[in-house]
PDB file of C-alpha atoms in Angstrom:
ATOM      1  CA  MET A 133      14.096 -95.003 -15.503  1.00 74.00           C
ATOM      2  CA  PHE A 134      10.745 -92.125 -15.138  1.00 72.00           C
ATOM      3  CA  MET A 135      11.077 -93.117 -11.520  1.00 80.00           C
ATOM      4  CA  PHE A 136      14.872 -92.821 -10.474  1.00 80.00           C
ATOM      5  CA  SER A 137      15.397 -88.621 -12.073  1.00 73.00           C
ATOM      6  CA  LEU A 138      13.107 -88.104  -9.885  1.00 75.00           C
ATOM      7  CA  ILE A 139      14.389 -89.240  -7.011  1.00 82.00           C
ATOM      8  CA  LEU A 140      17.795 -87.751  -8.042  1.00 75.00           C
ATOM      9  CA  PHE A 141      16.063 -84.772  -8.713  1.00 72.00           C
ATOM     10  CA  CYS A 142      14.448 -84.332  -5.242  1.00 78.00           C
ATOM     11  CA  LEU A 143      18.459 -85.850  -3.810  1.00 79.00           C
ATOM     12  CA  ASN A 144      19.751 -82.895  -5.136  1.00 72.00           C
ATOM     13  CA  MET A 145      18.836 -80.089  -4.222  1.00 74.00           C
ATOM     14  CA  ASN A 146      21.665 -78.072  -3.079  1.00 80.00           C
ATOM     15  CA  LYS A 147      23.331 -77.168  -6.542  1.00 80.00           C
ATOM     16  CA  ILE A 148      20.943 -75.226  -8.676  1.00 81.00           C
ATOM     17  CA  LEU A 149      22.887 -76.647 -11.936  1.00 83.00           C
ATOM     18  CA  LEU A 150      23.050 -80.079 -10.798  1.00 84.00           C
ATOM     19  CA  MET A 151      18.722 -80.002 -10.797  1.00 84.00           C
ATOM     20  CA  LEU A 152      18.453 -78.028 -13.866  1.00 86.00           C
ATOM     21  CA  LEU A 153      20.361 -80.765 -15.274  1.00 86.00           C
ATOM     22  CA  ASN A 154      17.936 -82.817 -13.550  1.00 86.00           C
ATOM     23  CA  LEU A 155      14.945 -81.157 -15.507  1.00 85.00           C
ATOM     24  CA  GLU A 156      16.158 -82.348 -17.829  1.00 89.00           C
ATOM     25  CA  MET A 157      16.733 -85.438 -17.506  1.00 88.00           C
ATOM     26  CA  VAL A 158      13.240 -85.350 -16.249  1.00 88.00           C
ATOM     27  CA  MET A 159      11.640 -83.873 -19.333  1.00 90.00           C
ATOM     28  CA  LEU A 160      13.107 -86.561 -21.765  1.00 90.00           C
ATOM     29  CA  MET A 161      12.309 -89.208 -19.885  1.00 89.00           C
ATOM     30  CA  LEU A 162       8.947 -88.249 -20.341  1.00 90.00           C
ATOM     31  CA  TYR A 163       9.194 -87.089 -24.274  1.00 91.00           C
ATOM     32  CA  MET A 164      10.804 -90.255 -24.545  1.00 90.00           C
ATOM     33  CA  TYR A 165       7.797 -92.827 -22.405  1.00 90.00           C
ATOM     34  CA  LEU A 166       5.333 -90.113 -25.139  1.00 89.00           C
ATOM     35  CA  LEU A 167       6.913 -90.632 -27.819  1.00 89.00           C
ATOM     36  CA  ASN A 168       7.099 -94.131 -27.697  1.00 90.00           C
ATOM     37  CA  LEU A 169       3.292 -94.142 -26.816  1.00 90.00           C
ATOM     38  CA  MET A 170       2.261 -92.036 -30.169  1.00 89.00           C
ATOM     39  CA  MET A 171       3.932 -94.266 -32.280  1.00 88.00           C
ATOM     40  CA  MET A 172       2.715 -97.085 -30.485  1.00 90.00           C
ATOM     41  CA  MET A 173      -0.917 -95.242 -31.239  1.00 88.00           C
ATOM     42  CA  SER A 174      -0.611 -94.027 -34.540  1.00 83.00           C
ATOM     43  CA  LYS A 175      -1.300 -90.955 -33.657  1.00 80.00           C
ATOM     44  CA  SER A 176       0.287 -87.448 -35.127  1.00 80.00           C
ATOM     45  CA  ILE A 177       4.112 -86.683 -33.845  1.00 79.00           C
ATOM     46  CA  TYR A 178       3.805 -82.250 -34.574  1.00 85.00           C
ATOM     47  CA  PHE A 179       3.062 -82.339 -30.488  1.00 85.00           C
ATOM     48  CA  MET A 180       5.437 -84.528 -29.739  1.00 87.00           C
ATOM     49  CA  LEU A 181       7.673 -80.915 -31.715  1.00 89.00           C
ATOM     50  CA  ILE A 182       5.744 -78.869 -29.482  1.00 90.00           C
ATOM     51  CA  TYR A 183       7.272 -80.230 -26.434  1.00 89.00           C
ATOM     52  CA  LEU A 184      10.248 -80.249 -28.476  1.00 90.00           C
ATOM     53  CA  MET A 185      10.887 -77.093 -28.724  1.00 93.00           C
ATOM     54  CA  MET A 186       9.190 -76.640 -25.377  1.00 92.00           C
ATOM     55  CA  MET A 187      12.089 -78.874 -23.120  1.00 91.00           C
ATOM     56  CA  VAL A 188      14.357 -75.972 -24.879  1.00 93.00           C
ATOM     57  CA  CYS A 189      13.139 -73.269 -23.923  1.00 93.00           C
ATOM     58  CA  GLU A 190      12.116 -74.445 -20.459  1.00 91.00           C
ATOM     59  CA  GLY A 191      16.830 -74.938 -20.465  1.00 91.00           C
ATOM     60  CA  VAL A 192      17.039 -71.344 -21.792  1.00 93.00           C
ATOM     61  CA  LEU A 193      15.809 -69.747 -19.674  1.00 93.00           C
ATOM     62  CA  GLY A 194      16.932 -71.825 -16.164  1.00 89.00           C
ATOM     63  CA  LEU A 195      21.074 -71.426 -17.554  1.00 90.00           C
ATOM     64  CA  SER A 196      20.110 -67.628 -18.427  1.00 92.00           C
ATOM     65  CA  ILE A 197      19.395 -66.858 -15.297  1.00 86.00           C
ATOM     66  CA  LEU A 198      21.901 -69.326 -13.664  1.00 86.00           C
ATOM     67  CA  VAL A 199      23.706 -67.039 -15.841  1.00 88.00           C
ATOM     68  CA  CYS A 200      22.688 -64.278 -13.526  1.00 86.00           C
ATOM     69  CA  LEU A 201      22.572 -65.530  -9.812  1.00 82.00           C
ATOM     70  CA  ILE A 202      25.656 -66.883 -10.804  1.00 83.00           C
ATOM     71  CA  ARG A 203      27.448 -63.368 -11.951  1.00 85.00           C
ATOM     72  CA  SER A 204      24.615 -61.867  -9.615  1.00 82.00           C
ATOM     73  CA  HIS A 205      25.896 -63.278  -6.195  1.00 78.00           C
ATOM     74  CA  SER A 206      29.352 -66.085  -7.017  1.00 79.00           C
ATOM     75  CA  ASN A 207      27.780 -69.024  -6.282  1.00 77.00           C
ATOM     76  CA  ASP A 208      25.546 -71.566  -7.367  1.00 74.00           C
ATOM     77  CA  TYR A 209      24.091 -73.330  -3.945  1.00 73.00           C
ATOM     78  CA  LEU A 210      20.317 -72.823  -3.275  1.00 70.00           C
ATOM     79  CA  LYS A 211      20.318 -72.800   0.266  1.00 70.00           C
ATOM     80  CA  SER A 212      22.983 -69.361  -0.348  1.00 68.00           C
ATOM     81  CA  PHE A 213      19.536 -67.297  -2.531  1.00 64.00           C
ATOM     82  CA  ILE A 214      17.075 -68.651   0.777  1.00 64.00           C
ATOM     83  CA  ILE A 215      18.991 -67.360   3.158  1.00 56.00           C
ATOM     84  CA  ILE A 216      19.643 -63.903   1.300  1.00 57.00           C
ATOM     85  CA  MET A 217      15.848 -63.666  -0.061  1.00 54.00           C
TER      86      MET A 217
END
C-alpha cells in the first residue's frame, strides 16, 4: 500500500490538491507501518503521538498554502504556477 501511494504521488502531478491527498496517504501508511513496528518491539508509542502531530501540522500547512494559491491565481493546476514563476 505504501508503494502504491508513492506511485500515485508521482503520477498525479497536475493538481496540487491531488498531490496533497496522496502525500497524506503516504504519511498515513508510514504511520501505520511505524505503529505496528513499535507495537511488536514493545517500545513507547509517545514518538507516534509526536509523528501524528507533525502529520496534522503538515496537512494544515499544505491546505493553507493551497487556499492562498487559489485565492491569488484562481486555480490549483501545478503547471500554471511553474509558468508564472
